Short mmCIF file of C-alpha atoms and ligand atoms in Angstrom, two decimals:
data_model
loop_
_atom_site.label_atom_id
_atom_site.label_comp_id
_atom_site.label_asym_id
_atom_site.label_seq_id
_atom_site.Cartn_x
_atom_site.Cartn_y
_atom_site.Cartn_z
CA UNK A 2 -23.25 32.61 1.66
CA UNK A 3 -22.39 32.21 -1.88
CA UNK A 4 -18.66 31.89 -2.47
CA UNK A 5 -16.53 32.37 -5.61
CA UNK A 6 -13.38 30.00 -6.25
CA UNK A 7 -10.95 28.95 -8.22
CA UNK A 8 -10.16 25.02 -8.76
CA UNK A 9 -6.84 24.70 -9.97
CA UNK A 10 -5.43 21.14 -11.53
CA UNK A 11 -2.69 20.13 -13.77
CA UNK A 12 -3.61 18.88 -16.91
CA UNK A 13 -1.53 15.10 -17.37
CA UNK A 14 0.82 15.53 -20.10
CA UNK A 15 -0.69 14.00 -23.72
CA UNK A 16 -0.27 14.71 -27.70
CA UNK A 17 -3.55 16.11 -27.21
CA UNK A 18 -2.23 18.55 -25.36
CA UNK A 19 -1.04 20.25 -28.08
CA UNK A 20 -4.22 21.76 -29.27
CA UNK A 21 -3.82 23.50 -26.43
CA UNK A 22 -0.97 25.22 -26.33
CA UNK A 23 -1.83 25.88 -30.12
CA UNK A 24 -5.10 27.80 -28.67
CA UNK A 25 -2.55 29.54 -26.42
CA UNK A 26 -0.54 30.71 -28.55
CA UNK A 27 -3.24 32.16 -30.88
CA UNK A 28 -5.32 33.60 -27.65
CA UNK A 29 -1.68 36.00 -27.60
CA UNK A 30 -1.97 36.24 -31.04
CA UNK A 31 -5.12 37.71 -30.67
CA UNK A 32 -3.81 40.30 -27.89
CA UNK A 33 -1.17 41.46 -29.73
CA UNK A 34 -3.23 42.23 -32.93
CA UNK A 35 -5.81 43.91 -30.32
CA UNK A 36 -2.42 46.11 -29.39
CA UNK A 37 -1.64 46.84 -32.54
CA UNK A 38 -5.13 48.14 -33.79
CA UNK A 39 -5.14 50.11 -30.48
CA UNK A 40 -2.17 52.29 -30.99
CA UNK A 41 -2.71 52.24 -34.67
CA UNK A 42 -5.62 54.02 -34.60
CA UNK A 43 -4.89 55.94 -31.95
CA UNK A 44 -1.98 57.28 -33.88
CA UNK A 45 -4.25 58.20 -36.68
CA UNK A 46 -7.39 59.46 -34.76
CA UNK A 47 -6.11 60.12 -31.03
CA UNK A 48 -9.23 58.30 -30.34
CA UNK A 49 -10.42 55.06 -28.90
CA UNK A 50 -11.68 51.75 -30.15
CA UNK A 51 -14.84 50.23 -27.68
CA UNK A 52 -15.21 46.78 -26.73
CA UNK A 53 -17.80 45.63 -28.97
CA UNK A 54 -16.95 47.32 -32.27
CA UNK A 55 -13.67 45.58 -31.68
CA UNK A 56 -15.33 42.41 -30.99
CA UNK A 57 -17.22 42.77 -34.31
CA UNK A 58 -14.35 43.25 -35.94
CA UNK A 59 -12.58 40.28 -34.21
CA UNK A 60 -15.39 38.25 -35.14
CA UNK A 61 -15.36 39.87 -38.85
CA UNK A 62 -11.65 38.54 -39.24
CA UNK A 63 -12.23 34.82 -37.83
CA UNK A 64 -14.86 34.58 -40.90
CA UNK A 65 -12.36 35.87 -43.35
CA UNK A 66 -8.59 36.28 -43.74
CA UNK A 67 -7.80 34.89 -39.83
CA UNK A 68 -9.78 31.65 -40.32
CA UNK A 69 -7.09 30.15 -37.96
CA UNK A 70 -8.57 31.90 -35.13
CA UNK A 71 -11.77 29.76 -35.17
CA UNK A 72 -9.65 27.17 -33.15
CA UNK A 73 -9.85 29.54 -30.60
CA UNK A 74 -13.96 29.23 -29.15
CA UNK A 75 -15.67 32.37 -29.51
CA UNK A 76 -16.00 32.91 -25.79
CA UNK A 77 -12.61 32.51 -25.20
CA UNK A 78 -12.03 35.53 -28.11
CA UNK A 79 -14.79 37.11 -26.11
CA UNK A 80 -12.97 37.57 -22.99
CA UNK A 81 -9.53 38.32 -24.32
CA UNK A 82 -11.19 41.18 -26.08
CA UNK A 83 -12.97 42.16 -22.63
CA UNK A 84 -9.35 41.73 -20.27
CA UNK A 85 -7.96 44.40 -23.43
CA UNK A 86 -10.31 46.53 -23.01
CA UNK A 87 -10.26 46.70 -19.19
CA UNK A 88 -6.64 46.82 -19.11
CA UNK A 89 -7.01 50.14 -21.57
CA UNK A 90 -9.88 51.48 -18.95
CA UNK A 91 -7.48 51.02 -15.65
CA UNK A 92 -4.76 52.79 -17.87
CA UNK A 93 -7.09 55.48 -18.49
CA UNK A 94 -9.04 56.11 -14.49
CA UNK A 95 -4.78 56.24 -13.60
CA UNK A 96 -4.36 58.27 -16.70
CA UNK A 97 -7.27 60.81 -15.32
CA UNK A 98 -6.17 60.43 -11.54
CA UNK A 99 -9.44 58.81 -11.22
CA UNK A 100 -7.09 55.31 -9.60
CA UNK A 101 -4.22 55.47 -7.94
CA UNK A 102 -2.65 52.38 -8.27
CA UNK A 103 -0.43 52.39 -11.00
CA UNK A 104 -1.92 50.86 -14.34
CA UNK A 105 -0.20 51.15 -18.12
CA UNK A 106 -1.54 50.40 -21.30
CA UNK A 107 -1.59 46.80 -22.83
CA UNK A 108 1.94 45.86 -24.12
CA UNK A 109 2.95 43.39 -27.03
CA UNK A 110 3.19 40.22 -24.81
CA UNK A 111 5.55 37.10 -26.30
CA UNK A 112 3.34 34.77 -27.71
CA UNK A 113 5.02 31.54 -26.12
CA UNK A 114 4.52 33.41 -22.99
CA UNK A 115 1.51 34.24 -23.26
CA UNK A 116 -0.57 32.72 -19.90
CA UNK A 117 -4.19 31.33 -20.79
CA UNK A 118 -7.57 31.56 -22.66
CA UNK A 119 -11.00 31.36 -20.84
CA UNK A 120 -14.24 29.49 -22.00
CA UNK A 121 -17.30 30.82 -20.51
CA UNK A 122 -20.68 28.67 -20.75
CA UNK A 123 -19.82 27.15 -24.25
CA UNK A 124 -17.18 24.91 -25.91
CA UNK A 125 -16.18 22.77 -23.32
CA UNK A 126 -18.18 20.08 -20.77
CA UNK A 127 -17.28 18.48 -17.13
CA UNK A 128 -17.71 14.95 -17.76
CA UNK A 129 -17.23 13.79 -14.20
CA UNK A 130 -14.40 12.44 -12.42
CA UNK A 131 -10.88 14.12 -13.37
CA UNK A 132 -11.90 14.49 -17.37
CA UNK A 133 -13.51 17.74 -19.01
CA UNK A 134 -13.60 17.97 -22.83
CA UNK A 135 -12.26 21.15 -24.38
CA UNK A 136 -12.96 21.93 -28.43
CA UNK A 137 -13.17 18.62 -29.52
CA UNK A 138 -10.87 16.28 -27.55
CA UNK A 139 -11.23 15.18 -24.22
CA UNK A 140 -8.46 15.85 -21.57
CA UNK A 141 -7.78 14.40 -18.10
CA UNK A 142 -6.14 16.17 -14.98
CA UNK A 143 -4.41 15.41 -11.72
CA UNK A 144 -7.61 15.40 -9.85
CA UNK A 145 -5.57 16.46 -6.09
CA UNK A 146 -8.50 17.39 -4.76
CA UNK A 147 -12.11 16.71 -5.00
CA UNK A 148 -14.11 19.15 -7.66
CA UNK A 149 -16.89 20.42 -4.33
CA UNK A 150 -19.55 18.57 -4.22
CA UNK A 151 -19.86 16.56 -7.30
CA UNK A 152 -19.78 19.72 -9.16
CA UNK A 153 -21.94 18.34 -12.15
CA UNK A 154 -24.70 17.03 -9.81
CA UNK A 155 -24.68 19.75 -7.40
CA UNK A 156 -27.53 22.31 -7.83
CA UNK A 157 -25.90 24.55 -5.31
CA UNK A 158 -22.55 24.48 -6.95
CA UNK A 159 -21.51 25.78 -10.63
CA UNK A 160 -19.01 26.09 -13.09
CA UNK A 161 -18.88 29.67 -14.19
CA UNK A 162 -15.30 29.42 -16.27
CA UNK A 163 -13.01 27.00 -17.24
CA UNK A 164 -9.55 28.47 -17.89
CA UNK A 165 -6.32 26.87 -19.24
CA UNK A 166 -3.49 27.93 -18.15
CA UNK A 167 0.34 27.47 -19.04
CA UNK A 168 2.88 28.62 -16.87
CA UNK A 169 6.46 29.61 -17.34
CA UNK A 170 7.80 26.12 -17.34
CA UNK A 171 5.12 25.33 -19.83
CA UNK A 172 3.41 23.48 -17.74
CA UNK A 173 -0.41 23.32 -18.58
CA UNK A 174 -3.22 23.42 -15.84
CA UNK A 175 -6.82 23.81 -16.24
CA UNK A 176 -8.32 26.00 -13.80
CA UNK A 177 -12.30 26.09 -12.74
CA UNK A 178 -14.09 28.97 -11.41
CA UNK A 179 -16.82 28.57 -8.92
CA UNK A 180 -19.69 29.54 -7.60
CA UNK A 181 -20.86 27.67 -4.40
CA UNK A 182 -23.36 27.98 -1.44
CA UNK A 183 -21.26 27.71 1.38
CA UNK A 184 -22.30 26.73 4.65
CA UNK A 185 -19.79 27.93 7.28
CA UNK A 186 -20.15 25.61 10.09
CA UNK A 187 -16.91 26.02 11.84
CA UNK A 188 -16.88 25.74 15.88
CA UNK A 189 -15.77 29.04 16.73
CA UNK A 190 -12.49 29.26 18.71
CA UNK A 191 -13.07 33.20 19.96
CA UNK A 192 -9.82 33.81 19.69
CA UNK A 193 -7.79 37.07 18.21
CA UNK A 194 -3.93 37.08 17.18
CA UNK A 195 -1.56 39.62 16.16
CA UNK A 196 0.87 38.66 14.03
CA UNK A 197 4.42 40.28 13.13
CA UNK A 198 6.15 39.56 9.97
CA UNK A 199 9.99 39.28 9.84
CA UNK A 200 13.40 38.51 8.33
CA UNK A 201 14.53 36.33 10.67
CA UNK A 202 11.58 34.52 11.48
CA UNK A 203 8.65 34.38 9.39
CA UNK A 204 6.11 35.13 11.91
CA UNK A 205 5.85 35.88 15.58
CA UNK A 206 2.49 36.15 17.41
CA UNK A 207 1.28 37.95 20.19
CA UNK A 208 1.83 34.95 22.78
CA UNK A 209 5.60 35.29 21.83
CA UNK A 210 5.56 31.86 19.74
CA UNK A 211 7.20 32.12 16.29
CA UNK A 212 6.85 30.12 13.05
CA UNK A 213 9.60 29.91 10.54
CA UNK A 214 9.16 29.75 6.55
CA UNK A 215 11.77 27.87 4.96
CA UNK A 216 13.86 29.80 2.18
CA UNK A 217 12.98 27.79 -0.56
CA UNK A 218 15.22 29.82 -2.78
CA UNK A 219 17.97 30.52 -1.01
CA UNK A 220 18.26 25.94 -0.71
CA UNK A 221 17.68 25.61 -4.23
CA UNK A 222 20.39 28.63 -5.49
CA UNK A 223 22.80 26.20 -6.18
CA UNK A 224 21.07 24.49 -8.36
CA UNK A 225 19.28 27.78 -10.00
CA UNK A 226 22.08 29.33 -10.78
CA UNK A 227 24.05 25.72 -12.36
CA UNK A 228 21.14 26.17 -14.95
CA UNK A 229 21.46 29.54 -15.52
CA UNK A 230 25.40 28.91 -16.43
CA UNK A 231 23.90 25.90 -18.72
CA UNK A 232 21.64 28.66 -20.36
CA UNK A 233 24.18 31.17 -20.74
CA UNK A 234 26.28 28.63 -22.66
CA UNK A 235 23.91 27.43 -25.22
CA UNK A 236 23.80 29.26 -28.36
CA UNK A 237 20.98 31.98 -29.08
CA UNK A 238 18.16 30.70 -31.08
CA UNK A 239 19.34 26.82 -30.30
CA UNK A 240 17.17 23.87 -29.72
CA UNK A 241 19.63 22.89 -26.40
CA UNK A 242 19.02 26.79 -25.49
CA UNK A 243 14.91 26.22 -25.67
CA UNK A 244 15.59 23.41 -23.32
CA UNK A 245 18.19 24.66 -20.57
CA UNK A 246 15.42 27.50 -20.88
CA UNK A 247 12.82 24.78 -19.98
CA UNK A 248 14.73 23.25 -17.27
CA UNK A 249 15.72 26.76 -15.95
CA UNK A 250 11.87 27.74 -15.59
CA UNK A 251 10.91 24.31 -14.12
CA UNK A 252 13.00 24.88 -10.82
CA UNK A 253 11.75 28.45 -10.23
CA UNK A 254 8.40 26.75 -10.58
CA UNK A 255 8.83 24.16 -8.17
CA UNK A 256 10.53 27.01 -5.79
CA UNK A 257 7.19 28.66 -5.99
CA UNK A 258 4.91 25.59 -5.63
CA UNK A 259 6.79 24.50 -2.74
CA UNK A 260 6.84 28.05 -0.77
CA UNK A 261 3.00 27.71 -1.93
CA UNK A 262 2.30 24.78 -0.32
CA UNK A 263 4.38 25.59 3.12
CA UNK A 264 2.07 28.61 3.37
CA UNK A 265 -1.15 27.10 2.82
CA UNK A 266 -0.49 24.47 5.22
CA UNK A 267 0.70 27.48 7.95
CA UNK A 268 -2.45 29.26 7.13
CA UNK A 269 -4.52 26.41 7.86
CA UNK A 270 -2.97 26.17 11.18
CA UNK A 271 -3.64 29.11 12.02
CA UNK A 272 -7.20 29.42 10.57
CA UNK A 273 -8.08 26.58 12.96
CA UNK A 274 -6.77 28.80 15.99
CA UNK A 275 -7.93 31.95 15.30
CA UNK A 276 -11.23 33.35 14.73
CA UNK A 277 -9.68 36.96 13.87
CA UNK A 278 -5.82 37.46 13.02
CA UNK A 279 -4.33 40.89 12.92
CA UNK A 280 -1.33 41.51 10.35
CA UNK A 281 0.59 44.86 9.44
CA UNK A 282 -0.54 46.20 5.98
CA UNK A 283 2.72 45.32 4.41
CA UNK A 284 4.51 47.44 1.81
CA UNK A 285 6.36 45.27 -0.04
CA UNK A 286 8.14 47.17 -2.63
CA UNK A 287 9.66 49.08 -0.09
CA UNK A 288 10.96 46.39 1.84
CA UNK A 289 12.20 44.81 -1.31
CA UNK A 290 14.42 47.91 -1.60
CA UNK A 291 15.50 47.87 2.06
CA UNK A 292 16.24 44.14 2.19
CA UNK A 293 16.58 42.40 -1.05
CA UNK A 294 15.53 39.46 -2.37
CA UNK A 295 14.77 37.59 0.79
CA UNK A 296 11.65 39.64 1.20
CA UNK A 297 10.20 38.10 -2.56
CA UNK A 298 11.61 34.81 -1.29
CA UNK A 299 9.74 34.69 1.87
CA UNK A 300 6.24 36.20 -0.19
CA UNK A 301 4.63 37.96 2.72
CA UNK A 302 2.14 39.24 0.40
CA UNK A 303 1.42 35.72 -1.29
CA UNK A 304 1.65 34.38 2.37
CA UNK A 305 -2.16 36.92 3.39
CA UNK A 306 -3.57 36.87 0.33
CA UNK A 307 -4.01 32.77 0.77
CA UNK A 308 -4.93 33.43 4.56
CA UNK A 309 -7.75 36.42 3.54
CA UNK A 310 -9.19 33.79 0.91
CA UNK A 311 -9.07 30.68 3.43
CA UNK A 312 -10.35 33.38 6.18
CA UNK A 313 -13.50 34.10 3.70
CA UNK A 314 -14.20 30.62 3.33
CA UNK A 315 -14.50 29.66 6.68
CA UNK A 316 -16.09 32.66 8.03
CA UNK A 317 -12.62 34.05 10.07
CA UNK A 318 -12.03 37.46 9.92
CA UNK A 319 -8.71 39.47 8.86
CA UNK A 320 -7.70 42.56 9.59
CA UNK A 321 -4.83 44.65 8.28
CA UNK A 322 -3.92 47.84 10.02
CA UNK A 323 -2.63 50.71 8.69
CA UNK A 324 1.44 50.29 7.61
CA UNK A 325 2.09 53.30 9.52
CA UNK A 326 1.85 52.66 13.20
CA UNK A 327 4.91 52.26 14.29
CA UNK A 328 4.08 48.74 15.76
CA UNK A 329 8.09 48.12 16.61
CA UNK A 330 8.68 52.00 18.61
CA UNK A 331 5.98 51.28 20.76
CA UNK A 332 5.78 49.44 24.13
CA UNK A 333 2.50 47.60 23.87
CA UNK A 334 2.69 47.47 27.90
CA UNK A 335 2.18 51.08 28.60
CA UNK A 336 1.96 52.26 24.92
CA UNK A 337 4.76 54.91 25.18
CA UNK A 338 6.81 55.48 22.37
CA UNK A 339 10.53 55.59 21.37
CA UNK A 340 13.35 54.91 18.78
CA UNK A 341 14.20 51.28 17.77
CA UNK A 342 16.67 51.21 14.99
CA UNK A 343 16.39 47.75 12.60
CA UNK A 344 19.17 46.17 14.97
CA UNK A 345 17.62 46.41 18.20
CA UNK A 346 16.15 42.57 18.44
CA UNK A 347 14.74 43.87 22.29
CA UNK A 348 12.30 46.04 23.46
CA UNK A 349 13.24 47.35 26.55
CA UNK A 350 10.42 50.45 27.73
CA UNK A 351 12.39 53.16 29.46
CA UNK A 352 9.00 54.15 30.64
CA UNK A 353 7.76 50.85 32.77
CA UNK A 354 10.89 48.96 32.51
CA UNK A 355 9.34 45.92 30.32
CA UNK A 356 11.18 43.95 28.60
CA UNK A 357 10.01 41.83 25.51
CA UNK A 358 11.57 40.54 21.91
CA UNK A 359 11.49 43.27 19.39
CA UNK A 360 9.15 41.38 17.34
CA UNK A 361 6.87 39.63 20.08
CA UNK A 362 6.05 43.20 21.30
CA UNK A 363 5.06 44.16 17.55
CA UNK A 364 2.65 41.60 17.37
CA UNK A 365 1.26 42.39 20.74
CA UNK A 366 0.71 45.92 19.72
CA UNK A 367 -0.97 44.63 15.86
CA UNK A 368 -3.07 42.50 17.98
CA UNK A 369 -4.72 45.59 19.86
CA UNK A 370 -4.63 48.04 17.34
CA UNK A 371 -7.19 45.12 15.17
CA UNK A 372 -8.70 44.73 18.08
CA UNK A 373 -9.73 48.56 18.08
CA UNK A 374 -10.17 48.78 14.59
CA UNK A 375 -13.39 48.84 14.49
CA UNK A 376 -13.84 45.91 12.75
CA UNK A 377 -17.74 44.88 13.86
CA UNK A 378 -17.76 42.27 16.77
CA UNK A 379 -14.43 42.08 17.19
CA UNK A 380 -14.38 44.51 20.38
CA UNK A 381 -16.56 42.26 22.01
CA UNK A 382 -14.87 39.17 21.45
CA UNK A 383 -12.08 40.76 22.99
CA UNK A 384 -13.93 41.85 25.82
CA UNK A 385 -15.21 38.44 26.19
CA UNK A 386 -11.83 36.86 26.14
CA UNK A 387 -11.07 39.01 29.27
CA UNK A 388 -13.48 37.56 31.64
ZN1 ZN B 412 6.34 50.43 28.60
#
């Protein structure tokens, strides 16, 4: 099975560096004249500029008056012209009712904000170990995990992109995409879960056993919102204000690294016990506007979305059923159905008298809704597990 991934590694801080952030800052730049040209013209023609008369003219501009965008490698203009363009195509399918997810057109973006530039084939090369030379200079990284394989000697394993990346805290990382043969040569544990998210704790499972998230926020608030009073003090425009800014960004980065890293390690744990794990289809805006911030804090969404690429990696299967089913209102004993307000931490069934934890019985009842999915093979298991 061929697998697509992303290597992520942070780049150790060096004057070099700033080339970089310098090829950042133009690769927004770029966007931003993109924008421009966009609405310009549509403003004068109603019409539409395609991706590769605008990539002529990009490339038209970097010969003449915008010599200063040579420092950014071709490719890299390449694919910021390409993400424009289908940013401008999802606006238009949602535009046409073609998509339904919500999509608008490209916006001016802050150039010191501005997130990354890609290199495709050309102007950079691996050179083994944690270094990788970018334009001309040659960069090392954190290397906190092994690039698969040898990467540079592995026939079954390639580099398709090489990203950098800056983050809010203007940290810069340097992020590898790829492409691998995978052999999936896990011992199969034939087990299925169901899982229930929650407030109060982060998940319960369909054997009744629970496993908390710490509220990496809500520890570091203190300290968030001492910074924020910093940045509020510091006059607009300020060199002290750029820095409280800084510091400000840095520990809502390591709030997010840290809730990160607690959910890749649950994840794990419960790849290694599970061969198929049930979950609610979560709607997360709404429960943002039911309950707050605690929902963002706790990243339910983040939380699946590291399980479904760790499932696809080791061959594990995950299934999300539909946010509808009203996995609290029903007893997954006899399956009959009544009221539970958001309160009510018990199940009690006035139909066979069972008696369970509000949340326990959820996951019970995600657990055999997957289960009948009809999700291949995963019937059988389950008829398997009952002998
Ligand atoms: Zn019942």
């Amino acid at each position: 099975m061929q697998t697509r991934l992303t290597l992520k590694y942070r780049l150790y801080a060096n004057r070099r560096n700033r080339a970089l952030v310098q090829q950042i800052d133009l690769a927004g730049i770029i966007w931003n004249h993109l924008t421009a040209l966009q609405r310009r013209y549509y403003r004068r023609f109603g019409g539409y500029i395609g991706k590769w008369r605008m990539m002529k003219h990009i490339a038209k501009l970097r010969n003449g008056c915008r010599s200063e965008w040579r420092k950014v490698g071709s490719q890299a203009v390449q694919s910021i012209v390409e993400r424009h363009d289908a940013a401008y195509r999802r606006f238009f399918e949602y535009k046409s009712g073609k998509r339904t997810r919500k999509a608008g057109a490209p916006r001016f973006r802050k150039v010191k904000q501005y997130p990354s530039f890609t290199l495709k084939q050309a102007g950079w090369k691996y050179l083994g170990d944690n270094r990788i030379r970018i334009g001309a200079h040659i960069y090392k990284f954190a290397l906190s995990r092994p690039l698969v394989g040898e990467m540079a000697l592995c026939a079954r394993c390639t580099i398709k992109t090489v990203t950098v990346k800056r983050d809010k805290a203007g940290r810069l990382f340097v992020c590898f995409s790829v492409v691998q043969e995978l052999e999936v040569n896990e011992t199969s544990t034939n087990r299925i879960g169901g899982f229930d998210f929650g407030l109060k704790t982060f998940l319960t499972d369909d054997a009744g056993r629970t496993y908390q998230s710490p509220q990496f926020l809500r520890t570091h608030l203190a300290e968030i919102a001492r910074l924020n009073r910093a940045l509020a003090r510091k006059r607009q425009g300020s060199g002290n204000r750029r820095k409280a800014k800084r510091r400000l960004a840095l520990a809502h980065a390591r709030v997010a690294d840290k809730r990160r890293d607690s959910h890749f390690k649950l994840a794990q744990r419960l790849l290694d016990e599970y061969d198929v794990l049930c979950f609610e289809d979560l709607n997360i805006d709404g429960m943002k506007r039911l309950w707050g911030r605690k929902v963002s804090d706790l990243g339910f969404a983040e939380f699946v979305s590291i399980l479904a690429s760790g499932a696809k990696l080791r061959g594990k299967t995950v299934i999300q059923i539909d946010r509808f089913l009203p996995s609290s209102q029903v007893c997954s004993g006899c399956g009959s159905r009544q009221p539970m307000s958001l309160e009510e931490r018990v199940f009690a069934c006035r139909a066979c008298g069972a008696v369970l934890d509000r949340d326990h019985n959820a996951a019970r009842n995600i657990r055999s809704w997957g289960v009948n999915s009809g999700v291949e093979g995963v019937r059988r298991l389950h008829a398997a597990s009952l002998v």
